[in-house]
Amino acid sequence: MIHGHVTAWALALILFVIALFLQKGGKDKGAKIVKMILRVVYLLIIGTGLGLIFMVSHIDVWYILKMVVGLWIIGLFEIILGKSAANRKTNILWIQFVVAWILVLYLGFHKLPMSIMYPQ
């Protein structure tokens, strides 16, 4: 389950970058298709994340924080893609994205015991 969650996040990040490049290149139809696939991957991320939470016997504040930050990143994916398509400034959003990404990686790979770094 953990590997599926990490794989879904990696796929989402790759699709996000592809959608950005397609939008910047003026290929709106391709970007729209990639964004739709990305939204399906969001469902996979949320599903595997919930599956991981249900595997935990004691849910503490770190798990809840990681869920909130993960949802924050998904929201940032959508907002950045939307504002980029409208040619609006996204500087603050990119700063939030980097901070949230660092935080979720710290929580997922270091702080929480259910990680690929700590095999069970």
Short mmCIF file of C-alpha atoms in Angstrom, two decimals:
data_model
loop_
_atom_site.label_atom_id
_atom_site.label_comp_id
_atom_site.label_asym_id
_atom_site.label_seq_id
_atom_site.Cartn_x
_atom_site.Cartn_y
_atom_site.Cartn_z
CA MET A 1 0.00 0.00 0.00
CA ILE A 2 2.84 2.40 0.81
CA HIS A 3 4.53 1.80 -2.52
CA GLY A 4 1.25 2.44 -4.33
CA HIS A 5 0.84 5.73 -2.50
CA VAL A 6 4.38 6.87 -3.27
CA THR A 7 4.00 5.77 -6.90
CA ALA A 8 0.73 7.69 -7.25
CA TRP A 9 2.40 10.82 -5.86
CA ALA A 10 5.35 10.45 -8.22
CA LEU A 11 2.98 9.98 -11.15
CA ALA A 12 1.00 13.05 -10.09
CA LEU A 13 4.14 15.15 -9.93
CA ILE A 14 5.22 13.98 -13.40
CA LEU A 15 1.77 14.65 -14.88
CA PHE A 16 1.69 18.06 -13.21
CA VAL A 17 4.98 19.04 -14.86
CA ILE A 18 3.81 17.69 -18.22
CA ALA A 19 0.55 19.67 -17.96
CA LEU A 20 2.51 22.84 -17.16
CA PHE A 21 4.80 22.38 -20.15
CA LEU A 22 1.86 21.65 -22.46
CA GLN A 23 0.08 24.79 -21.27
CA LYS A 24 3.19 26.92 -21.72
CA GLY A 25 3.66 25.45 -25.19
CA GLY A 26 0.13 26.40 -26.22
CA LYS A 27 -1.10 22.84 -26.55
CA ASP A 28 -4.38 23.35 -24.68
CA LYS A 29 -6.08 20.13 -25.78
CA GLY A 30 -3.14 17.99 -24.64
CA ALA A 31 -2.93 19.90 -21.37
CA LYS A 32 -6.64 19.35 -20.76
CA ILE A 33 -6.27 15.59 -21.28
CA VAL A 34 -3.27 15.40 -18.94
CA LYS A 35 -5.15 17.43 -16.31
CA MET A 36 -8.07 14.99 -16.47
CA ILE A 37 -5.70 12.05 -15.99
CA LEU A 38 -4.06 13.95 -13.13
CA ARG A 39 -7.44 14.30 -11.43
CA VAL A 40 -7.93 10.54 -11.59
CA VAL A 41 -4.49 10.13 -10.00
CA TYR A 42 -5.65 12.45 -7.19
CA LEU A 43 -8.35 9.89 -6.43
CA LEU A 44 -5.70 7.16 -6.30
CA ILE A 45 -3.60 9.27 -3.94
CA ILE A 46 -6.52 9.94 -1.64
CA GLY A 47 -7.64 6.29 -1.78
CA THR A 48 -4.23 4.86 -0.96
CA GLY A 49 -3.74 7.51 1.71
CA LEU A 50 -7.00 6.54 3.38
CA GLY A 51 -6.00 2.90 3.10
CA LEU A 52 -2.75 3.67 4.90
CA ILE A 53 -4.59 5.57 7.64
CA PHE A 54 -6.94 2.65 8.22
CA MET A 55 -3.90 0.38 8.67
CA VAL A 56 -2.66 2.48 11.62
CA SER A 57 -3.79 1.39 15.06
CA HIS A 58 -3.10 4.73 16.75
CA ILE A 59 -3.61 7.89 14.71
CA ASP A 60 -1.75 10.84 16.17
CA VAL A 61 -1.44 14.45 15.10
CA TRP A 62 1.45 13.74 12.68
CA TYR A 63 -0.77 11.56 10.48
CA ILE A 64 -3.48 14.20 10.43
CA LEU A 65 -0.92 16.90 9.59
CA LYS A 66 0.41 14.80 6.71
CA MET A 67 -3.12 14.31 5.36
CA VAL A 68 -3.81 18.04 5.51
CA VAL A 69 -0.50 18.92 3.83
CA GLY A 70 -1.11 16.27 1.15
CA LEU A 71 -4.51 17.77 0.38
CA TRP A 72 -2.88 21.22 0.39
CA ILE A 73 -0.45 20.03 -2.30
CA ILE A 74 -3.27 18.62 -4.41
CA GLY A 75 -5.03 21.96 -4.12
CA LEU A 76 -1.85 23.77 -5.12
CA PHE A 77 -1.53 21.53 -8.18
CA GLU A 78 -4.97 22.66 -9.34
CA ILE A 79 -4.53 26.34 -8.45
CA ILE A 80 -1.12 26.58 -10.12
CA LEU A 81 -2.41 24.92 -13.28
CA GLY A 82 -5.47 27.18 -13.34
CA LYS A 83 -3.56 30.41 -12.81
CA SER A 84 -0.86 29.37 -15.28
CA ALA A 85 -3.51 28.76 -17.92
CA ALA A 86 -4.85 32.27 -17.30
CA ASN A 87 -1.31 33.74 -17.41
CA ARG A 88 -1.55 35.04 -13.84
CA LYS A 89 1.26 35.29 -11.28
CA THR A 90 2.01 32.11 -9.34
CA ASN A 91 5.14 33.07 -7.36
CA ILE A 92 3.52 32.79 -3.91
CA LEU A 93 1.91 29.50 -4.90
CA TRP A 94 5.29 28.05 -5.92
CA ILE A 95 6.76 29.04 -2.56
CA GLN A 96 3.84 27.33 -0.81
CA PHE A 97 4.34 24.31 -3.05
CA VAL A 98 8.01 23.94 -2.12
CA VAL A 99 7.30 24.39 1.60
CA ALA A 100 4.41 21.90 1.52
CA TRP A 101 6.42 19.38 -0.51
CA ILE A 102 9.36 19.53 1.93
CA LEU A 103 6.97 19.16 4.86
CA VAL A 104 5.13 16.19 3.40
CA LEU A 105 8.40 14.45 2.50
CA TYR A 106 9.75 15.05 6.01
CA LEU A 107 6.59 13.67 7.59
CA GLY A 108 6.25 10.75 5.19
CA PHE A 109 9.84 9.55 5.10
CA HIS A 110 11.24 10.60 8.46
CA LYS A 111 8.68 11.39 11.14
CA LEU A 112 6.04 8.72 10.59
CA PRO A 113 6.83 5.06 11.25
CA MET A 114 4.83 3.75 8.24
CA SER A 115 7.34 4.64 5.56
CA ILE A 116 9.37 2.87 2.91
CA MET A 117 12.38 3.96 4.99
CA TYR A 118 11.16 1.81 7.88
CA PRO A 119 10.13 -1.57 6.43
CA GLN A 120 7.66 -3.50 8.53
#
